[in-house]
Amino acid sequence: MAKIAFILLCHRDPDAVIRQATSLTAAGDCMAIHFDARAPKADYDRIRSALADNPSVTFTRTRIRCGWGQWSLVKATLAAARAALAAFPRATHLYMLSGDCMAIKPADYAHAFLDRHDADFIESSDFFTSGWIRTGWVEERLTYRHWFNERTQKTLFYASFALQKRLGLTRTIPRDLEMMIGSQWWCLRRGTVEAILGFCRSRPDVIRFFRSTWIPDETFFQTLVRHLVPETEIESRTLTFLLFTDYGMPVVFHNDQYDLLLAQDYLFARKISPYARDLRRRLGVLYASEGLPLRISDEGRSLFRFLTSRGRIGRRFAPRIWEAESTLGHDRSLLIVVCRKRQVADRLLRAVAAQTGLPCIGYLFTDESCALPDLGGLQSTLAKRHRHRRALLRMLFDYYGSARLVICLDPANLDLMQDFCRDSAPARLLEIDCRLSDSDLIRHATEAGLASAQTPADRLAQLLPALRNDIRHQSDQIREAGFDHHLLLRDTDPPETQARAVAQFLSVSDDTARAITRTTPLFAD
């Protein structure tokens, strides 16, 4: 049975530290605490006094003054790890926490999870190629020496860097290490931590290197675990649920997000707001609870992206160069079917192909598995299809040897509609307006990663109105765009009206249009 020794790095709110330690050790686990030396000694003494009779809590031998982005954070973590290994010989795992982290699963769930997965959980990606660092320095973190705190000694920090750069005082990375990067919130097996501590004793050169590396808590453990542990025994993920905003700031969780947190496929979460007293109270008793039914839907990340992106309608300042300098061809016509219900669009395309012989392609810009011919790899990924959209369509026109091509677009692809309708080649839009039931919306939410089969009904009920409004908003945007050749096909229209819209869209006779709309009932759902 797994037994966790928590490594807690904290610097404030002694009452919260005491509650956290009491809660996590009540279920049979243990904890090693490092309380920042910058914090008042009275707060530290208060924590020690309150937890003095708890045999499952130990403290680091020394308190270290920690600074963001500095080696001191790694040093404090190593000190807490040594204390945990010495005090708790039966601990099988060491789990890194901060004072802002709280359990979102009971202890029995966490222990069973670790028993099933004999692995180290640490986010660990290639430092140079993974793109984990979104903005700012990359190689400079490693190849220059950083002795000052960027936040509290900004002038010295950047002056030191500028001097090294001007004099060419770069350094090399230890040759036997492959540098990795990732979140500092890890859960490692006891043997892995022992191996890291042994490596530190035998390799002072590596310690010297990381002492002057910028933000080493994102690279030190991530690199050494990869160096010391077989890749098959590493899960490159954290067991702590955390989100970041577009500005790189951590998302803070509040009282109304208890159910959301419990539904995520993680053991802990950060950051819990210090003002979310009800959330902290409920999570505080969660870890020691038993037999709690859990439904893991794990839609938190995709739901966050969806909700934060609503209303942020980006418009490019100018067309991309490969779009501005290319055209589909003056003698070609692009026919675009816009429909939320893919099964309806698929029926229409099959009927159009059967009655007219026109080449018809499904949702090639949203469906990775959409059947496309081999176009030299341009069709291989959605990213390539979007990036080279006009070139892709020109190649499809050439491949089929046709002057007309029918494709499907999702209503969310307004940027593609605007791009294609700006082209010198004539383009027509047929928007299919379908009534959407709750089951249709649930299917859409599942396909978009906003929900799963395990998502509780009450949470779905909260999500559906937002989805319905979002879909209505997309339709309004399409109509407000003022496309020259925009036709509408409603499922509530009489058959003759539907056939007339199809005839105008395809430039075919009324009889052919009626055959298309009647051969297979489009709205048979």
mmCIF file of C-alpha atoms in Angstrom, residues 193-465:
data_model
loop_
_atom_site.group_PDB
_atom_site.id
_atom_site.type_symbol
_atom_site.label_atom_id
_atom_site.label_comp_id
_atom_site.label_asym_id
_atom_site.label_seq_id
_atom_site.Cartn_x
_atom_site.Cartn_y
_atom_site.Cartn_z
ATOM 1 C CA VAL A 193 14.400 10.639 -4.664
ATOM 2 C CA GLU A 194 17.171 8.594 -3.027
ATOM 3 C CA ALA A 195 18.894 8.331 -6.411
ATOM 4 C CA ILE A 196 18.644 12.107 -6.911
ATOM 5 C CA LEU A 197 20.181 12.803 -3.492
ATOM 6 C CA GLY A 198 22.968 10.323 -4.222
ATOM 7 C CA PHE A 199 23.598 11.991 -7.579
ATOM 8 C CA CYS A 200 23.829 15.378 -5.852
ATOM 9 C CA ARG A 201 26.536 14.051 -3.522
ATOM 10 C CA SER A 202 28.578 12.568 -6.364
ATOM 11 C CA ARG A 203 28.225 15.393 -8.896
ATOM 12 C CA PRO A 204 29.134 18.771 -7.374
ATOM 13 C CA ASP A 205 29.676 20.089 -10.920
ATOM 14 C CA VAL A 206 25.977 19.644 -11.673
ATOM 15 C CA ILE A 207 24.993 21.379 -8.438
ATOM 16 C CA ARG A 208 27.297 24.298 -9.302
ATOM 17 C CA PHE A 209 25.656 24.538 -12.725
ATOM 18 C CA PHE A 210 22.105 24.657 -11.379
ATOM 19 C CA ARG A 211 23.003 27.066 -8.556
ATOM 20 C CA SER A 212 23.355 29.846 -11.135
ATOM 21 C CA THR A 213 20.632 28.677 -13.530
ATOM 22 C CA TRP A 214 17.576 30.893 -13.792
ATOM 23 C CA ILE A 215 14.332 29.274 -12.507
ATOM 24 C CA PRO A 216 16.035 25.926 -11.700
ATOM 25 C CA ASP A 217 12.930 24.514 -9.979
ATOM 26 C CA GLU A 218 11.517 24.014 -13.493
ATOM 27 C CA THR A 219 14.583 22.119 -14.746
ATOM 28 C CA PHE A 220 16.537 20.457 -11.897
ATOM 29 C CA PHE A 221 14.299 17.537 -10.889
ATOM 30 C CA GLN A 222 12.843 17.289 -14.391
ATOM 31 C CA THR A 223 16.339 16.745 -15.840
ATOM 32 C CA LEU A 224 17.688 14.416 -13.158
ATOM 33 C CA VAL A 225 14.638 12.127 -13.173
ATOM 34 C CA ARG A 226 15.065 11.631 -16.930
ATOM 35 C CA HIS A 227 18.785 11.023 -16.379
ATOM 36 C CA LEU A 228 18.349 8.455 -13.605
ATOM 37 C CA VAL A 229 15.072 6.662 -14.349
ATOM 38 C CA PRO A 230 14.111 4.597 -17.441
ATOM 39 C CA GLU A 231 11.681 6.431 -19.696
ATOM 40 C CA THR A 232 9.150 3.609 -19.359
ATOM 41 C CA GLU A 233 8.861 4.391 -15.630
ATOM 42 C CA ILE A 234 8.111 8.105 -16.074
ATOM 43 C CA GLU A 235 4.675 9.638 -16.560
ATOM 44 C CA SER A 236 5.324 13.107 -17.992
ATOM 45 C CA ARG A 237 2.458 14.804 -16.182
ATOM 46 C CA THR A 238 1.747 16.317 -12.822
ATOM 47 C CA LEU A 239 -0.851 14.897 -10.439
ATOM 48 C CA THR A 240 -1.678 18.447 -9.324
ATOM 49 C CA PHE A 241 -4.398 20.196 -11.335
ATOM 50 C CA LEU A 242 -3.360 23.722 -12.230
ATOM 51 C CA LEU A 243 -4.355 26.186 -14.952
ATOM 52 C CA PHE A 244 -2.748 29.328 -16.316
ATOM 53 C CA THR A 245 -4.373 32.346 -17.925
ATOM 54 C CA ASP A 246 -3.339 33.817 -21.280
ATOM 55 C CA TYR A 247 -1.072 36.141 -19.302
ATOM 56 C CA GLY A 248 0.836 33.306 -17.652
ATOM 57 C CA MET A 249 -0.787 33.817 -14.257
ATOM 58 C CA PRO A 250 -2.090 30.821 -12.258
ATOM 59 C CA VAL A 251 -5.848 30.408 -12.105
ATOM 60 C CA VAL A 252 -7.257 30.668 -8.579
ATOM 61 C CA PHE A 253 -10.153 28.397 -7.564
ATOM 62 C CA HIS A 254 -13.122 29.587 -5.509
ATOM 63 C CA ASN A 255 -16.084 28.265 -3.520
ATOM 64 C CA ASP A 256 -18.310 27.354 -6.482
ATOM 65 C CA GLN A 257 -15.719 25.066 -8.099
ATOM 66 C CA TYR A 258 -15.759 22.153 -5.650
ATOM 67 C CA ASP A 259 -17.549 19.729 -7.995
ATOM 68 C CA LEU A 260 -15.372 20.757 -10.947
ATOM 69 C CA LEU A 261 -12.182 20.046 -9.002
ATOM 70 C CA LEU A 262 -13.339 16.635 -7.807
ATOM 71 C CA ALA A 263 -14.178 15.620 -11.383
ATOM 72 C CA GLN A 264 -10.612 16.161 -12.646
ATOM 73 C CA ASP A 265 -8.172 13.278 -13.130
ATOM 74 C CA TYR A 266 -5.735 14.643 -10.538
ATOM 75 C CA LEU A 267 -5.048 14.123 -6.832
ATOM 76 C CA PHE A 268 -4.441 17.745 -5.776
ATOM 77 C CA ALA A 269 -5.196 21.224 -7.119
ATOM 78 C CA ARG A 270 -3.624 24.673 -6.890
ATOM 79 C CA LYS A 271 -4.179 27.508 -6.307
ATOM 80 C CA ILE A 272 -7.047 27.477 -3.830
ATOM 81 C CA SER A 273 -8.008 31.036 -2.919
ATOM 82 C CA PRO A 274 -7.253 31.893 0.726
ATOM 83 C CA TYR A 275 -10.638 33.641 0.743
ATOM 84 C CA ALA A 276 -12.540 30.550 -0.471
ATOM 85 C CA ARG A 277 -13.279 29.457 3.083
ATOM 86 C CA ASP A 278 -16.124 27.107 2.176
ATOM 87 C CA LEU A 279 -14.047 25.405 -0.543
ATOM 88 C CA ARG A 280 -11.107 25.037 1.839
ATOM 89 C CA ARG A 281 -13.372 23.593 4.523
ATOM 90 C CA ARG A 282 -14.892 21.009 2.161
ATOM 91 C CA LEU A 283 -11.546 20.013 0.672
ATOM 92 C CA GLY A 284 -9.986 19.908 4.135
ATOM 93 C CA VAL A 285 -12.184 17.001 5.207
ATOM 94 C CA LEU A 286 -12.107 15.299 1.813
ATOM 95 C CA TYR A 287 -8.740 13.560 2.120
ATOM 96 C CA ALA A 288 -9.717 11.564 5.208
ATOM 97 C CA SER A 289 -13.175 10.593 3.895
ATOM 98 C CA GLU A 290 -13.927 7.028 2.827
ATOM 99 C CA GLY A 291 -16.200 5.448 0.227
ATOM 100 C CA LEU A 292 -16.882 8.731 -1.561
ATOM 101 C CA PRO A 293 -18.389 8.094 -5.043
ATOM 102 C CA LEU A 294 -16.345 9.889 -7.708
ATOM 103 C CA ARG A 295 -17.145 10.606 -11.351
ATOM 104 C CA ILE A 296 -14.021 11.560 -13.273
ATOM 105 C CA SER A 297 -14.948 13.585 -16.366
ATOM 106 C CA ASP A 298 -11.666 15.573 -16.633
ATOM 107 C CA GLU A 299 -13.028 18.374 -18.795
ATOM 108 C CA GLY A 300 -11.548 21.173 -16.677
ATOM 109 C CA ARG A 301 -8.856 22.342 -19.078
ATOM 110 C CA SER A 302 -11.000 22.334 -22.223
ATOM 111 C CA LEU A 303 -13.894 23.950 -20.333
ATOM 112 C CA PHE A 304 -11.584 26.708 -19.086
ATOM 113 C CA ARG A 305 -10.325 27.379 -22.612
ATOM 114 C CA PHE A 306 -13.884 27.468 -23.938
ATOM 115 C CA LEU A 307 -15.244 29.829 -21.293
ATOM 116 C CA THR A 308 -12.303 32.243 -21.325
ATOM 117 C CA SER A 309 -12.286 32.471 -25.112
ATOM 118 C CA ARG A 310 -15.980 33.446 -25.357
ATOM 119 C CA GLY A 311 -16.279 36.999 -26.563
ATOM 120 C CA ARG A 312 -12.639 37.218 -27.663
ATOM 121 C CA ILE A 313 -13.252 37.454 -31.397
ATOM 122 C CA GLY A 314 -9.855 37.977 -32.990
ATOM 123 C CA ARG A 315 -9.478 39.531 -36.427
ATOM 124 C CA ARG A 316 -6.169 39.443 -38.230
ATOM 125 C CA PHE A 317 -4.684 42.806 -39.158
ATOM 126 C CA ALA A 318 -3.875 41.554 -42.669
ATOM 127 C CA PRO A 319 -3.985 38.303 -44.646
ATOM 128 C CA ARG A 320 -1.064 35.925 -44.305
ATOM 129 C CA ILE A 321 1.448 36.193 -47.143
ATOM 130 C CA TRP A 322 0.545 32.772 -48.550
ATOM 131 C CA GLU A 323 -3.100 33.864 -48.591
ATOM 132 C CA ALA A 324 -2.587 37.358 -49.982
ATOM 133 C CA GLU A 325 -0.442 36.196 -52.877
ATOM 134 C CA SER A 326 -2.535 33.277 -54.039
ATOM 135 C CA THR A 327 -5.972 32.666 -55.464
ATOM 136 C CA LEU A 328 -8.123 29.636 -56.054
ATOM 137 C CA GLY A 329 -8.470 30.602 -59.714
ATOM 138 C CA HIS A 330 -10.794 32.999 -61.543
ATOM 139 C CA ASP A 331 -12.493 30.181 -63.432
ATOM 140 C CA ARG A 332 -13.316 28.125 -60.358
ATOM 141 C CA SER A 333 -16.253 28.145 -57.933
ATOM 142 C CA LEU A 334 -16.060 27.101 -54.280
ATOM 143 C CA LEU A 335 -19.361 25.927 -52.790
ATOM 144 C CA ILE A 336 -19.348 25.990 -48.967
ATOM 145 C CA VAL A 337 -21.898 24.110 -46.860
ATOM 146 C CA VAL A 338 -22.040 25.504 -43.304
ATOM 147 C CA CYS A 339 -23.777 23.234 -40.818
ATOM 148 C CA ARG A 340 -23.521 22.412 -37.123
ATOM 149 C CA LYS A 341 -25.026 18.915 -37.509
ATOM 150 C CA ARG A 342 -22.454 16.939 -39.405
ATOM 151 C CA GLN A 343 -24.798 14.069 -40.201
ATOM 152 C CA VAL A 344 -27.110 16.479 -42.030
ATOM 153 C CA ALA A 345 -24.234 17.928 -44.065
ATOM 154 C CA ASP A 346 -22.967 14.419 -44.863
ATOM 155 C CA ARG A 347 -26.392 13.422 -46.218
ATOM 156 C CA LEU A 348 -26.538 16.520 -48.394
ATOM 157 C CA LEU A 349 -23.037 15.933 -49.791
ATOM 158 C CA ARG A 350 -23.802 12.312 -50.656
ATOM 159 C CA ALA A 351 -26.956 13.378 -52.485
ATOM 160 C CA VAL A 352 -25.149 16.209 -54.321
ATOM 161 C CA ALA A 353 -22.377 13.877 -55.436
ATOM 162 C CA ALA A 354 -24.882 11.275 -56.642
ATOM 163 C CA GLN A 355 -27.074 13.750 -58.567
ATOM 164 C CA THR A 356 -24.439 16.120 -60.000
ATOM 165 C CA GLY A 357 -21.121 14.288 -59.937
ATOM 166 C CA LEU A 358 -19.455 17.256 -58.224
ATOM 167 C CA PRO A 359 -16.496 16.431 -55.937
ATOM 168 C CA CYS A 360 -17.710 16.825 -52.347
ATOM 169 C CA ILE A 361 -15.439 16.934 -49.290
ATOM 170 C CA GLY A 362 -16.491 16.932 -45.644
ATOM 171 C CA TYR A 363 -15.142 18.973 -42.760
ATOM 172 C CA LEU A 364 -11.527 19.041 -43.941
ATOM 173 C CA PHE A 365 -10.546 21.937 -41.653
ATOM 174 C CA THR A 366 -11.959 20.491 -38.409
ATOM 175 C CA ASP A 367 -11.861 16.718 -38.900
ATOM 176 C CA GLU A 368 -8.361 15.229 -38.937
ATOM 177 C CA SER A 369 -9.764 11.967 -40.338
ATOM 178 C CA CYS A 370 -11.583 13.613 -43.273
ATOM 179 C CA ALA A 371 -10.881 11.534 -46.401
ATOM 180 C CA LEU A 372 -8.450 13.471 -48.618
ATOM 181 C CA PRO A 373 -6.158 12.381 -51.436
ATOM 182 C CA ASP A 374 -2.404 12.410 -50.927
ATOM 183 C CA LEU A 375 -1.307 15.970 -51.706
ATOM 184 C CA GLY A 376 2.347 15.630 -50.815
ATOM 185 C CA GLY A 377 1.762 15.850 -47.081
ATOM 186 C CA LEU A 378 -0.064 19.194 -47.183
ATOM 187 C CA GLN A 379 -3.217 17.400 -46.049
ATOM 188 C CA SER A 380 -1.541 15.454 -43.228
ATOM 189 C CA THR A 381 -2.461 17.663 -40.254
ATOM 190 C CA LEU A 382 -5.110 20.238 -39.441
ATOM 191 C CA ALA A 383 -2.403 22.801 -38.731
ATOM 192 C CA LYS A 384 -1.005 22.412 -42.248
ATOM 193 C CA ARG A 385 -4.460 22.551 -43.812
ATOM 194 C CA HIS A 386 -5.216 25.845 -42.060
ATOM 195 C CA ARG A 387 -1.808 27.346 -42.730
ATOM 196 C CA HIS A 388 -1.903 26.535 -46.456
ATOM 197 C CA ARG A 389 -5.666 26.650 -46.937
ATOM 198 C CA ARG A 390 -5.741 28.175 -50.411
ATOM 199 C CA ALA A 391 -2.915 26.029 -51.715
ATOM 200 C CA LEU A 392 -4.761 22.980 -50.385
ATOM 201 C CA LEU A 393 -7.971 23.898 -52.203
ATOM 202 C CA ARG A 394 -6.114 24.672 -55.453
ATOM 203 C CA MET A 395 -4.550 21.221 -55.306
ATOM 204 C CA LEU A 396 -7.976 19.651 -54.693
ATOM 205 C CA PHE A 397 -9.422 21.458 -57.715
ATOM 206 C CA ASP A 398 -6.497 20.140 -59.775
ATOM 207 C CA TYR A 399 -6.756 16.619 -58.343
ATOM 208 C CA TYR A 400 -10.459 16.263 -59.223
ATOM 209 C CA GLY A 401 -10.111 18.149 -62.519
ATOM 210 C CA SER A 402 -13.227 20.121 -61.710
ATOM 211 C CA ALA A 403 -14.035 23.815 -61.879
ATOM 212 C CA ARG A 404 -16.448 23.446 -58.943
ATOM 213 C CA LEU A 405 -15.807 21.969 -55.493
ATOM 214 C CA VAL A 406 -18.139 21.456 -52.522
ATOM 215 C CA ILE A 407 -16.712 21.545 -48.981
ATOM 216 C CA CYS A 408 -18.154 21.683 -45.461
ATOM 217 C CA LEU A 409 -17.207 24.182 -42.768
ATOM 218 C CA ASP A 410 -18.184 24.342 -39.120
ATOM 219 C CA PRO A 411 -20.080 27.557 -38.184
ATOM 220 C CA ALA A 412 -17.166 28.408 -35.881
ATOM 221 C CA ASN A 413 -14.853 28.775 -38.912
ATOM 222 C CA LEU A 414 -15.911 32.334 -39.731
ATOM 223 C CA ASP A 415 -12.313 33.302 -40.528
ATOM 224 C CA LEU A 416 -12.148 30.641 -43.240
ATOM 225 C CA MET A 417 -15.463 31.766 -44.751
ATOM 226 C CA GLN A 418 -14.267 35.373 -44.860
ATOM 227 C CA ASP A 419 -10.960 34.346 -46.390
ATOM 228 C CA PHE A 420 -12.477 32.201 -49.135
ATOM 229 C CA CYS A 421 -15.196 34.733 -49.934
ATOM 230 C CA ARG A 422 -12.554 37.464 -50.355
ATOM 231 C CA ASP A 423 -10.876 35.404 -53.071
ATOM 232 C CA SER A 424 -11.287 36.417 -56.717
ATOM 233 C CA ALA A 425 -12.825 33.003 -57.365
ATOM 234 C CA PRO A 426 -16.602 33.124 -56.816
ATOM 235 C CA ALA A 427 -17.729 31.437 -53.588
ATOM 236 C CA ARG A 428 -21.215 30.598 -52.328
ATOM 237 C CA LEU A 429 -22.397 29.745 -48.823
ATOM 238 C CA LEU A 430 -25.295 27.471 -47.982
ATOM 239 C CA GLU A 431 -25.988 27.737 -44.257
ATOM 240 C CA ILE A 432 -28.108 24.865 -42.939
ATOM 241 C CA ASP A 433 -30.092 25.974 -39.909
ATOM 242 C CA CYS A 434 -30.998 22.902 -37.808
ATOM 243 C CA ARG A 435 -32.866 22.723 -34.551
ATOM 244 C CA LEU A 436 -30.558 21.386 -31.866
ATOM 245 C CA SER A 437 -31.896 19.189 -29.086
ATOM 246 C CA ASP A 438 -30.217 18.825 -25.716
ATOM 247 C CA SER A 439 -28.782 15.495 -26.871
ATOM 248 C CA ASP A 440 -27.280 17.263 -29.926
ATOM 249 C CA LEU A 441 -25.647 19.826 -27.646
ATOM 250 C CA ILE A 442 -24.321 17.123 -25.316
ATOM 251 C CA ARG A 443 -22.822 15.332 -28.328
ATOM 252 C CA HIS A 444 -21.226 18.609 -29.436
ATOM 253 C CA ALA A 445 -19.847 19.245 -25.931
ATOM 254 C CA THR A 446 -18.379 15.745 -25.836
ATOM 255 C CA GLU A 447 -16.746 16.094 -29.260
ATOM 256 C CA ALA A 448 -15.297 19.456 -28.229
ATOM 257 C CA GLY A 449 -13.883 18.017 -24.986
ATOM 258 C CA LEU A 450 -16.151 20.141 -22.785
ATOM 259 C CA ALA A 451 -17.860 17.107 -21.275
ATOM 260 C CA SER A 452 -17.633 13.341 -21.172
ATOM 261 C CA ALA A 453 -19.822 10.339 -20.426
ATOM 262 C CA GLN A 454 -18.959 10.847 -16.754
ATOM 263 C CA THR A 455 -19.970 14.508 -16.541
ATOM 264 C CA PRO A 456 -22.825 14.867 -14.005
ATOM 265 C CA ALA A 457 -26.226 15.871 -15.345
ATOM 266 C CA ASP A 458 -26.389 19.018 -13.218
ATOM 267 C CA ARG A 459 -23.121 20.298 -14.673
ATOM 268 C CA LEU A 460 -24.340 19.563 -18.187
ATOM 269 C CA ALA A 461 -27.520 21.492 -17.413
ATOM 270 C CA GLN A 462 -25.373 24.507 -16.514
ATOM 271 C CA LEU A 463 -23.255 24.155 -19.670
ATOM 272 C CA LEU A 464 -26.024 23.688 -22.260
ATOM 273 C CA PRO A 465 -27.431 27.262 -22.180
#
